[in-house]
Coordinates of C-alpha atoms in Angstrom, one line a residue:
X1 CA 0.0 0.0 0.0
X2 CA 1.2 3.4 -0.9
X3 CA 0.2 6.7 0.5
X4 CA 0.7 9.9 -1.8
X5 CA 0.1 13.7 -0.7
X6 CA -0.9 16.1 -3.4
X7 CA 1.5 18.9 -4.2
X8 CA -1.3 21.6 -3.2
X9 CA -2.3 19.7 -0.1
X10 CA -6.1 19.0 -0.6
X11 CA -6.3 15.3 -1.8
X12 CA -4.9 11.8 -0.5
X13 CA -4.4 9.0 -2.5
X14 CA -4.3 5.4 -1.3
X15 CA -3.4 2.9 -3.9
X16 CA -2.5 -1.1 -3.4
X17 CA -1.7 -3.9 -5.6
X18 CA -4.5 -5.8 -4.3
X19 CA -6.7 -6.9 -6.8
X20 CA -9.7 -5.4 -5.2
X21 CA -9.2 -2.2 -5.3
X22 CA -6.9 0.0 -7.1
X23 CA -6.6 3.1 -5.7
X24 CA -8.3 5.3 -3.5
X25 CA -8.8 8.7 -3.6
X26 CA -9.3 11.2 -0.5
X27 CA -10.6 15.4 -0.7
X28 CA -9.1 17.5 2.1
X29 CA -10.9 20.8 3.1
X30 CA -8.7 23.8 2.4
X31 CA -7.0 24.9 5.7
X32 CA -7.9 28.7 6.6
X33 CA -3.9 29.6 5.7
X34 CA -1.8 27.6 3.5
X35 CA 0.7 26.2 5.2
X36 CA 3.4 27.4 2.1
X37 CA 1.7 30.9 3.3
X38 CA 2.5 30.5 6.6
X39 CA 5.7 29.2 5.5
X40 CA 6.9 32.3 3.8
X41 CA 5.1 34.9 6.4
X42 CA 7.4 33.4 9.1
X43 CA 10.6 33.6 6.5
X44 CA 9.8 37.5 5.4
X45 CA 9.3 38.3 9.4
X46 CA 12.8 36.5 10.6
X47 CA 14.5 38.8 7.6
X48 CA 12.6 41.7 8.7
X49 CA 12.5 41.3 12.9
X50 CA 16.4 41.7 13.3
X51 CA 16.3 45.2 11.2
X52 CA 13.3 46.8 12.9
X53 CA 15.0 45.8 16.6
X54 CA 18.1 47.9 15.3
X55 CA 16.2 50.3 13.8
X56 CA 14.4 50.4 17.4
X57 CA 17.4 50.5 19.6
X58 CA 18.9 53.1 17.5
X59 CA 15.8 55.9 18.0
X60 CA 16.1 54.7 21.9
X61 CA 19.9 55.3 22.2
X62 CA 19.6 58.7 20.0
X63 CA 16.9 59.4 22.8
X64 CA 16.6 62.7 20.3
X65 CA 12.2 62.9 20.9
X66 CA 12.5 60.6 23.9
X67 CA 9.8 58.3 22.3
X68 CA 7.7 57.0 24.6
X69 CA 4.4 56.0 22.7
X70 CA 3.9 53.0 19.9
X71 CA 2.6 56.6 17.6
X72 CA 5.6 58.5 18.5
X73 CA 8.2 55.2 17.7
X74 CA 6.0 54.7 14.2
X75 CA 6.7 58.6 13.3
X76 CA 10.8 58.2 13.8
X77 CA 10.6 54.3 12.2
X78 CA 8.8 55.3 9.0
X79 CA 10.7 57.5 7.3
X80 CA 14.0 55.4 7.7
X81 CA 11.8 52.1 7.0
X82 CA 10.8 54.0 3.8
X83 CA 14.2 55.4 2.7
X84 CA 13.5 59.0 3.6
X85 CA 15.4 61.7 5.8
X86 CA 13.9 63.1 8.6
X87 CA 13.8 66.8 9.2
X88 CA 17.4 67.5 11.2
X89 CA 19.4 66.1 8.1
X90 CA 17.1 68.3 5.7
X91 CA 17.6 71.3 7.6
X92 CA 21.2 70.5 7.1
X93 CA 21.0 70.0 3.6
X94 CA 19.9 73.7 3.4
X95 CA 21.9 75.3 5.9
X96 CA 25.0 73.9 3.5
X97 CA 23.0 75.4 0.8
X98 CA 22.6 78.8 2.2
X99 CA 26.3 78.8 3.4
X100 CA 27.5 77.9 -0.1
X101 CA 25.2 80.7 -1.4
X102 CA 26.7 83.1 1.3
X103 CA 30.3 82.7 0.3
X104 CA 30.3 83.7 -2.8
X105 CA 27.8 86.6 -1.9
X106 CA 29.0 90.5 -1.7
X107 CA 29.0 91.5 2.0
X108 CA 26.9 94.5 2.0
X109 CA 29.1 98.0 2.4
X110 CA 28.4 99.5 6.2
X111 CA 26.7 96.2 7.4
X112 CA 27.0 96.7 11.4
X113 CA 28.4 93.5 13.3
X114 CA 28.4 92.7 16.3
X115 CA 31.7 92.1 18.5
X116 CA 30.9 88.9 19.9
X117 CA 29.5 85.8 19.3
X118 CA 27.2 86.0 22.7
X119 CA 25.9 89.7 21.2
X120 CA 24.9 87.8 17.5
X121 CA 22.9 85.2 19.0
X122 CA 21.0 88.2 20.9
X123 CA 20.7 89.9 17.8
X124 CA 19.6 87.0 16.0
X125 CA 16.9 86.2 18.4
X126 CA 15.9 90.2 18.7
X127 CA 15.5 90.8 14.8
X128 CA 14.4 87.1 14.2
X129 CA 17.1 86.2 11.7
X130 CA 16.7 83.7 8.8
X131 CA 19.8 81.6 8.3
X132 CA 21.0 83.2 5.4
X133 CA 21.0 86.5 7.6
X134 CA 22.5 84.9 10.4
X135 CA 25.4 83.7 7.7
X136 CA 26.0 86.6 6.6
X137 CA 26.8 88.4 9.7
X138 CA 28.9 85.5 10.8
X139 CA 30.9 85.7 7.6
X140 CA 31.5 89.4 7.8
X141 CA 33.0 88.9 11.3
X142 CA 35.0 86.0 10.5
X143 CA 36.3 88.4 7.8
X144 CA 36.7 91.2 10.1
X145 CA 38.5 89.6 13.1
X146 CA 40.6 88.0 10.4
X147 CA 42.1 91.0 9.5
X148 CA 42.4 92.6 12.9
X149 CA 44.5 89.5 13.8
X150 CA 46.6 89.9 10.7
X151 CA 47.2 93.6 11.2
X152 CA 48.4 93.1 14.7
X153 CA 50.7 90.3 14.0
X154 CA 52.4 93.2 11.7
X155 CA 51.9 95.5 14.1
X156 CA 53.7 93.2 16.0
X157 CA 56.8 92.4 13.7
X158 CA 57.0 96.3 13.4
X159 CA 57.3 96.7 17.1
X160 CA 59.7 93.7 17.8
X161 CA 61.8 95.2 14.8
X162 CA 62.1 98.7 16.4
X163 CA 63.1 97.0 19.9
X164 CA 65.4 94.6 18.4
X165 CA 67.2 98.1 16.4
X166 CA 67.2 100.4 19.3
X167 CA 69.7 100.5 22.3
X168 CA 68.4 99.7 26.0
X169 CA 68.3 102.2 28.3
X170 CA 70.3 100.8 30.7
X171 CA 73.1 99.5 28.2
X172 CA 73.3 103.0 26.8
X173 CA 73.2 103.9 30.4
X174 CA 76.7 101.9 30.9
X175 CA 77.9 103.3 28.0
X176 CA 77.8 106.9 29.1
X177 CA 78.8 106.0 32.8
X178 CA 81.8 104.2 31.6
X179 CA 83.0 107.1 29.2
X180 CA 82.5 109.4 31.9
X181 CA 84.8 107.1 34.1
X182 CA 87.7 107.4 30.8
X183 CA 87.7 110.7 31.1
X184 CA 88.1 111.0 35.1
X185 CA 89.6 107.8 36.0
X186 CA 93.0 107.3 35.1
X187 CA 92.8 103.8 35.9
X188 CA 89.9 103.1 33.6
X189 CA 92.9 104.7 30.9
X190 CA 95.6 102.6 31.6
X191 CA 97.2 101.0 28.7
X192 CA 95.9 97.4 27.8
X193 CA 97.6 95.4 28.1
X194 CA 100.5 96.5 30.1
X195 CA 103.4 97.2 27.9
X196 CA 105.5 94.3 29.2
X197 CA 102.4 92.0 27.8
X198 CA 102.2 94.0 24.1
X199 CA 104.3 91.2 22.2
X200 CA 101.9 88.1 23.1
X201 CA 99.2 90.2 20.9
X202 CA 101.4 89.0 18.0
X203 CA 102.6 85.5 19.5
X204 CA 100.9 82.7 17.7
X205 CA 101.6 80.4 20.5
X206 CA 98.5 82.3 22.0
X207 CA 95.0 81.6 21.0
X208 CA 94.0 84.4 19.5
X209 CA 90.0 85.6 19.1
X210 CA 88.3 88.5 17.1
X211 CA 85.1 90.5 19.0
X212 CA 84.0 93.4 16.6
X213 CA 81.2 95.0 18.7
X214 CA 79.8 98.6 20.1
X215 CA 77.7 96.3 23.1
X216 CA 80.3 97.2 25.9
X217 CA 77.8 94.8 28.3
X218 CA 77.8 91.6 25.1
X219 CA 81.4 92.2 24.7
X220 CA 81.9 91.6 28.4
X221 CA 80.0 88.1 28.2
X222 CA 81.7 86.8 25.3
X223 CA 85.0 86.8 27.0
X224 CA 83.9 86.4 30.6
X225 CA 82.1 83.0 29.2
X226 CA 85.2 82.1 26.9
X227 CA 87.6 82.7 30.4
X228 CA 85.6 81.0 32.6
X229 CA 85.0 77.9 30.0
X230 CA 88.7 77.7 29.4
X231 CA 91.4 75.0 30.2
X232 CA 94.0 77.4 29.8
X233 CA 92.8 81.2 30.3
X234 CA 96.3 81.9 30.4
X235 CA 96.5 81.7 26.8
X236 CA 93.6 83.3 25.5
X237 CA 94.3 86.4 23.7
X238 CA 91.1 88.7 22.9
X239 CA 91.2 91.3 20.4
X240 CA 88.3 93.5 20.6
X241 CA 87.5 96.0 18.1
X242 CA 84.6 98.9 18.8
X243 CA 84.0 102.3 16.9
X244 CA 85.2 105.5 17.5
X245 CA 82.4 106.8 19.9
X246 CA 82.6 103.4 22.2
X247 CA 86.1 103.4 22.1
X248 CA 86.2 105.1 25.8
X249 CA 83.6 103.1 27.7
X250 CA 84.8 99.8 25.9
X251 CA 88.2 100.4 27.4
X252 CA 86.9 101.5 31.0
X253 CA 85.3 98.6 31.1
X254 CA 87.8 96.1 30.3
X255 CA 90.7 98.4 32.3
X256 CA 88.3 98.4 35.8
X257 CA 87.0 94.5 35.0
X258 CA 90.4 92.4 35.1
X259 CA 89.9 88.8 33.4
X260 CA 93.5 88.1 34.0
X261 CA 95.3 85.6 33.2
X262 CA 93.7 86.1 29.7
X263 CA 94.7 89.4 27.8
X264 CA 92.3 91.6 26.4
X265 CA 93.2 93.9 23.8
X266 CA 90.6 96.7 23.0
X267 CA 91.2 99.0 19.6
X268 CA 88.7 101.6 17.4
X269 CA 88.5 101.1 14.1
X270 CA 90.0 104.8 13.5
X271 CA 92.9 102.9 15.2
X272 CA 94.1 100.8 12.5
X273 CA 96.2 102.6 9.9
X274 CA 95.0 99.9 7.1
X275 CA 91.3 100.8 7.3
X276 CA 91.5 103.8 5.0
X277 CA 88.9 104.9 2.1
X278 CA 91.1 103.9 -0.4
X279 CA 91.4 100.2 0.7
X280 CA 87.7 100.7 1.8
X281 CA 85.7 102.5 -0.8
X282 CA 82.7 99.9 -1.3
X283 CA 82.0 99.9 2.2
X284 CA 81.7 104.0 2.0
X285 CA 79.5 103.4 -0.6
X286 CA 77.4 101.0 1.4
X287 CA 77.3 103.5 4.5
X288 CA 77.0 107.0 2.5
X289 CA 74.3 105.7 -1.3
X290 CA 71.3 107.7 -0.5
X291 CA 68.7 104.5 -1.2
X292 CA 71.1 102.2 0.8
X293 CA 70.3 104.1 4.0
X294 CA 66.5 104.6 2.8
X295 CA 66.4 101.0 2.6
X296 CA 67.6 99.9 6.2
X297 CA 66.6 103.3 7.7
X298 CA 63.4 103.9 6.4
X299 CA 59.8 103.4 6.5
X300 CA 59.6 99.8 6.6
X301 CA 55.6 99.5 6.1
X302 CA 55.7 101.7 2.9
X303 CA 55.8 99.9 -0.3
X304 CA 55.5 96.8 1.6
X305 CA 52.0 94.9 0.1
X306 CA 51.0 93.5 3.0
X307 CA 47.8 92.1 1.7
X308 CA 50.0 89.7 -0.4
X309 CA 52.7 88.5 1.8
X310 CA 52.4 86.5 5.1
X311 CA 53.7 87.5 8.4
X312 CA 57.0 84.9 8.2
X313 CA 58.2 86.9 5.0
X314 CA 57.5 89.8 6.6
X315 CA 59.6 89.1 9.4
X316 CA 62.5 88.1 7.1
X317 CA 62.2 91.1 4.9
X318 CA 62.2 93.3 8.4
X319 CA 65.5 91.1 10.1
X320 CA 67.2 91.7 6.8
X321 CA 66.6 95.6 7.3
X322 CA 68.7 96.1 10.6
X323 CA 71.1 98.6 10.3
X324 CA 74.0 96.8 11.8
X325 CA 73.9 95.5 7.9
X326 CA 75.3 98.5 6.7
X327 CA 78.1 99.0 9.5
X328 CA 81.7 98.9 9.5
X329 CA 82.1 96.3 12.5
X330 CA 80.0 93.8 10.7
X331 CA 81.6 93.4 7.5
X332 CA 85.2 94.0 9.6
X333 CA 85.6 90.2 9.4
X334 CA 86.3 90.2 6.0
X335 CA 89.7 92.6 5.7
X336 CA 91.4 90.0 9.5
X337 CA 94.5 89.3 7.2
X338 CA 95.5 93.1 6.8
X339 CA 94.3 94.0 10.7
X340 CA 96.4 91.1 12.1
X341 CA 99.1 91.0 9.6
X342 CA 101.3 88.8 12.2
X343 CA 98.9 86.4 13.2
X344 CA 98.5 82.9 11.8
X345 CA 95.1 81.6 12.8
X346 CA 92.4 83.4 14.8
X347 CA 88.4 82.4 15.9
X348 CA 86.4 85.1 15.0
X349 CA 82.9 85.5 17.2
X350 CA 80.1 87.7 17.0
X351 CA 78.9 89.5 20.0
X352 CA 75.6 87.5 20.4
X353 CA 77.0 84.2 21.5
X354 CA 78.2 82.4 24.7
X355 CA 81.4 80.3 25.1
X356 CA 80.3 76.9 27.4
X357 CA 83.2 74.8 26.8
X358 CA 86.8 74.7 26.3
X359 CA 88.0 76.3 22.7
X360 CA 91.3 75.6 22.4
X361 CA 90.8 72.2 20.6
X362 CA 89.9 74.7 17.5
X363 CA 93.7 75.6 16.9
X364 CA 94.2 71.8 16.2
X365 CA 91.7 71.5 13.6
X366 CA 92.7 70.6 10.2
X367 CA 91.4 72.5 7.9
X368 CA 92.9 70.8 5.3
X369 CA 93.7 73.9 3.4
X370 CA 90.9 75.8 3.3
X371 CA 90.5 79.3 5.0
X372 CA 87.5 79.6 7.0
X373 CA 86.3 76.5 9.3
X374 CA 82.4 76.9 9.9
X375 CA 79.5 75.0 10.6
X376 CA 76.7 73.7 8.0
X377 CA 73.6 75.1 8.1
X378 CA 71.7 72.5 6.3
X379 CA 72.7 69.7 8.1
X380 CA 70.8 69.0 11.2
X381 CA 67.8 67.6 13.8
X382 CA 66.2 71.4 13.9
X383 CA 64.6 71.9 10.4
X384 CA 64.0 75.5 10.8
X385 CA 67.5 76.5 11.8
X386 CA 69.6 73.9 10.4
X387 CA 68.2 73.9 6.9
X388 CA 69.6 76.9 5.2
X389 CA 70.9 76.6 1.6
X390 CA 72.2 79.2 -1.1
X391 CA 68.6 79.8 -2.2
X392 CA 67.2 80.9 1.6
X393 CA 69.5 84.1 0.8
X394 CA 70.0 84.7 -2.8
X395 CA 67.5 86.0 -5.6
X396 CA 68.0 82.9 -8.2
X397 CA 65.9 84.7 -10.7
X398 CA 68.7 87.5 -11.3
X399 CA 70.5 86.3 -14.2
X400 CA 74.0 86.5 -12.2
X401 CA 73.1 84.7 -9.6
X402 CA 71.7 82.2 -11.1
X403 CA 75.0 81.5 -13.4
X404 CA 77.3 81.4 -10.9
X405 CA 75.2 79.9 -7.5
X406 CA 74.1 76.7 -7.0
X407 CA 70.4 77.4 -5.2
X408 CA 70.6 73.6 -3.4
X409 CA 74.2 74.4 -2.0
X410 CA 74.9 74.0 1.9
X411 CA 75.0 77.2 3.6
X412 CA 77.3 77.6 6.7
X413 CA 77.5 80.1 9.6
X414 CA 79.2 83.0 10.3
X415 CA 79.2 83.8 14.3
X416 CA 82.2 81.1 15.5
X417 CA 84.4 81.2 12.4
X418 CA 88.0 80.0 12.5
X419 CA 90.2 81.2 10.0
X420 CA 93.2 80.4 8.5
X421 CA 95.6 84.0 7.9
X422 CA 98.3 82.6 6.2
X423 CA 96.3 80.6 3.4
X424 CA 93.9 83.4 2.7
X425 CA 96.4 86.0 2.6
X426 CA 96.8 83.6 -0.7
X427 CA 93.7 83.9 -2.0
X428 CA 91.2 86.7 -3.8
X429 CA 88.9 86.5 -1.2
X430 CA 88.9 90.1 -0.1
X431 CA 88.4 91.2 -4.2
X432 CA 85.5 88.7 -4.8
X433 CA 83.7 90.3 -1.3
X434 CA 84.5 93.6 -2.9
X435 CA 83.2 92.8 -6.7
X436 CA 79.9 91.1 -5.9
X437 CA 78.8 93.8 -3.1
X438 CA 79.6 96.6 -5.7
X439 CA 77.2 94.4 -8.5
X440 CA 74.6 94.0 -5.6
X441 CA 74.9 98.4 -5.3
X442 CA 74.4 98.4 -9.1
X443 CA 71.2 96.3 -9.3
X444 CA 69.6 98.2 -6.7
X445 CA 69.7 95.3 -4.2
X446 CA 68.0 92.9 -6.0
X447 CA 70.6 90.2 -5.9
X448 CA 70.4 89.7 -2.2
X449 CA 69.2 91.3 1.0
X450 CA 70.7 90.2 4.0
X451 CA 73.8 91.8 5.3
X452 CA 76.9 90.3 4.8
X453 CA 76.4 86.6 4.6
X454 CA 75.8 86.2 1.1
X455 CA 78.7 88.4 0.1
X456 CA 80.8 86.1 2.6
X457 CA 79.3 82.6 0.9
X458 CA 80.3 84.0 -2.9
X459 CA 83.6 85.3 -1.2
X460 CA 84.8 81.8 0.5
X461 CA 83.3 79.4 -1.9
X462 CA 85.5 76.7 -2.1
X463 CA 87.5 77.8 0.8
X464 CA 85.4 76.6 3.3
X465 CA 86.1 73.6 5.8
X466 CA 82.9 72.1 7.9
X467 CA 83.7 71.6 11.6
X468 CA 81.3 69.3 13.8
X469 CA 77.9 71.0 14.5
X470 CA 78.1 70.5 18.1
X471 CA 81.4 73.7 18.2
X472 CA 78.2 76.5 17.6
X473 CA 74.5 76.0 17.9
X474 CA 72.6 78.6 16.5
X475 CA 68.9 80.4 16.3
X476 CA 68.3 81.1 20.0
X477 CA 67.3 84.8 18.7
X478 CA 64.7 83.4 16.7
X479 CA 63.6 80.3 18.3
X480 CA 61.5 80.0 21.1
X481 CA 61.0 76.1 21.6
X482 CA 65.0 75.2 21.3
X483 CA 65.5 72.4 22.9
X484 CA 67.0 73.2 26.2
X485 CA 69.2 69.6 26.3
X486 CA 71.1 70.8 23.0
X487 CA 71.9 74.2 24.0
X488 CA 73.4 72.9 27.2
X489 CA 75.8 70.8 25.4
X490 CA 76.8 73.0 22.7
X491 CA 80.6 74.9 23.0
X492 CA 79.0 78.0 21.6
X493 CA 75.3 79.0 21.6
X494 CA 74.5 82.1 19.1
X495 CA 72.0 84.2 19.7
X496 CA 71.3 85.0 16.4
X497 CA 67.9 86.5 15.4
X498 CA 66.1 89.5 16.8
X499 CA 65.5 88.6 20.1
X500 CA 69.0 89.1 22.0
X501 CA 69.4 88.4 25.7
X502 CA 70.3 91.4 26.6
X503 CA 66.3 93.1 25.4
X504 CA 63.4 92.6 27.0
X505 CA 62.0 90.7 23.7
X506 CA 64.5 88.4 24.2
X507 CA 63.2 84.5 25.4
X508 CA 62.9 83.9 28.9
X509 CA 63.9 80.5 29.4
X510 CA 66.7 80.8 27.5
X511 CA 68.2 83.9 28.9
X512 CA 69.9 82.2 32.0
X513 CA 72.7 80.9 29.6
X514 CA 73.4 84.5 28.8
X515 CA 73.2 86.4 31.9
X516 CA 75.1 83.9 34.1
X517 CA 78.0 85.7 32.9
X518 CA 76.7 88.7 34.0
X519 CA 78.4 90.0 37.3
X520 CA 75.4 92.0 39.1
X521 CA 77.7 93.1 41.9
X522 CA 79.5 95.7 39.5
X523 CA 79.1 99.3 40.7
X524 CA 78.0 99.7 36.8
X525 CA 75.8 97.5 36.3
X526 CA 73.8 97.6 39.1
X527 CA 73.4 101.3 38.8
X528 CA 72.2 100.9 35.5
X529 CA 70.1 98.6 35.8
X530 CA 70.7 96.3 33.4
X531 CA 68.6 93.8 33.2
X532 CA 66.7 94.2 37.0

């Protein structure tokens, strides 16, 4: 006997081999649901169940209505059921509308703003604002404090330049107090050094430095720090050259402030029978062209675009502009074979740095021939000081420049320079300084801008040795966040830059390094008050 179920469920057939009956056949009564409908009811709702509990838990977790009726649930479901937005992300479709429209829109001449946020959003609520009102005004003061912030930052540079350029009151105070001691105190006039010491200042077994300066109070750091950091003081020789109208207070202050057993030396430039205007003439030219002294002396905002520049190339254009650029004592270095015609070797430093170790190690270089040993300045951890090549100083779209330079060549440093007399007393270096700052004079400037430097790199190209980086560390005139680990183990720290220890604009926390070779129980200094 065989028993068979019909496809559609509603008839039963019995069928047997036994030869009296055949087969027979059975009606069922149609259930009230199929049970293929019921089938794929309970298929559709396990697809859909999973979905509307997410869709559920995500309303209750936004908590945005705090739903808490079956009508409210079915108002926040539907839309996302049905593939629609609800109204926040449509209201944020057309506040990205209006604010596109806005940007591009004309602000409206003499449209009054308010000056803070908290006074537009009583505004807004007192003159009932539409959004693209609201826009508006908060794009007009965007705009405006924009601008404010950019004027002051210039303002700013403007002011930092003028401080950096001027002379503090109580270093200018020293100056005068000292040249009024010259003239009354015949100790402050005795003869340095002592005559029985004259011939070490032309004995190469002495380690002879360089200070060109008219900063009586730097001047006494540099070689109070070089003393004090020395192995053997007893064979430092400083040679310290001033102008004509510091000459007197430079020399009271050395002749009262002993740094025995080193020798100091202190000379004017009007002192030195070689510096004469014949040997000289470019640098008259430098002091005495009309647009020369405009250019460092003048009105630094006029002419300047300042609505096309930002406020870092400001700042470079207005550090390029100080007027110890055009002085004698800074482009002095260059003519140290003629001043010291005995001497062999000598370390030239600028008045901005501090001596923290030992110097004499410099004499043993080998500087393999070349004339000036100096540290690259392209080669190092700090990016923004130790990244300085040809084309961070030269103009490589004047035709000259860009002929003879190379814009991707290593810069190096002036500031701790040691230089070899003898071999550049071989060399052209003095005529090549000479010929390149008289083609800079005829193109108006437009080869380069910044003091004596470039001059220097076109002059000693080729002549130049690199010394480890770790002998002078630079940029702590222009660098707030150096780090403090490095400057404690460099030999010389530079302050190069505007901000100089000795101003008030000068960086706090890295000051102590500079005035810890200050000695605030002089009579002069303290009654200056330098520094208080």
């Amino acid at each position: 006997m065989q028993l068979h179920i019909s496809p559609s469920m509603r008839s039963l057939t019995i069928s047997s081999s036994n030869e009296f009956f055949d087969s027979m056949k059975i009606k069922v009564a149609p259930p009230l649901i199929s049970y293929r409908t019921l089938f794929h009811t309970i298929l559709i709702l396990a697809f859909l169940l999973p979905f509307v509990f997410i869709l559920t838990a995500l309303v209750t977790l936004e908590g945005v209505n705090k739903c808490s009726s079956i009508d409210c649930l079915g108002r926040r479901l539907g839309p996302r059921l049905l593939g629609r937005v609800d109204d926040s992300e449509r209201l944020v479709r057309d506040f990205y509308k209006i604010l596109n429209e806005v940007s591009t829109q004309e602000i409206p001449d003499g449209l009054k703003l308010p000056n803070s946020f908290r006074q537009l959003v009583s505004d807004m609520k007192n003159n009932h604002y539409d959004a693209k009102t609201f826009s508006l005004v908060l794009r007009a003061m965007i705009e405006k404090f924009e601008r404010d912030m950019r004027e002051s930052k210039f303002a700013e540079l403007m002011n930092k330049h003028f401080a950096a350029s001027s002379i503090p009151k109580g270093i200018h105070c020293l100056s005068l107090r000292l040249t009024d001691e010259y003239s009354s105190n015949a100790h402050a006039r005795r003869q340095l050094p002592s005559p029985e010491r004259l011939p070490v200042l032309s004995d190469n077994a002495y380690h002879h430095f360089v200070l060109a300066t008219d900063n009586i109070l730097a001047a006494s750091v540099v070689v109070s720090s070089a003393v004090q950091s020395s192995s053997k003081p007893e064979k430092i020789v400083f040679h310290v050259i001033t102008d004509k109208k510091t000459y007197a207070g430079m020399h009271s202050w050395f002749a009262l402030n002993s740094v025995a057993p080193a020798i100091v030396e202190v000379k004017s430039v009007h002192q030195f029978d070689w510096l004469t205007r014949e040997n000289v003439p470019v640098l008259e030219a430098v002091e005495t062209h009309h647009g020369i002294r405009n250019y460092y002396h003048g009105n630094h905002i006029a002419g300047a675009n300042l609505s096309e520049t930002t406020p870092r190339k400001f700042a470079s254009k207005l550090q390029s502009r100080s007027p110890k650029y055009i002085s004698l004592l800074n482009h002095l270095r260059i003519y140290l074979p003629e001043l010291f015609p005995n001497l062999d070797k000598v370390v030239f430093l600028d008045d901005d740095i501090v001596i923290q170790r030992d110097l004499s190690p410099l004499w043993d270089i080998d500087l393999h021939g070349k004339v000036n040993g100096a540290v690259e300045t392209c080669r190092g951890e700090d990016e923004w000081v130790m990244s300085k090549r040809l084309r961070n100083y030269f103009n490589f779209s004047h035709p000259l420049i860009a002929k003879h330079l190379d814009p991707e060549e290593c810069a190096w440093a002036y500031g701790m320079n040691i230089f070899d007399l003898r071999t550049w007393r071989k060399t052209d270096i003095r005529e090549t300084y000479h010929s390149w700052l008289k083609a800079n004079l005829k193109s108006n400037l437009t080869m380069w801008k910044l003091g004596t430097l470039p001059p220097a790199l076109i002059a000693f190209k080729g002549h130049v040795q690199a010394i480890d980086s770790s002998w002078h560390m630079l940029g702590l005139g222009y660098q707030s966040n150096t780090n403090i680990e490095n400057v404690k183990k460099a030999a010389v720290i530079h302050y190069n830059g505007q901000s100089k220890p000795w101003l008030e604009i000068g960086f706090e926390h890295l000051r102590p390094f500079w005035t810890k070779y200050l000695n605030y129980s002089n009579d002069f200094i303290r009654s200056c008050h330098i520094l208080e």
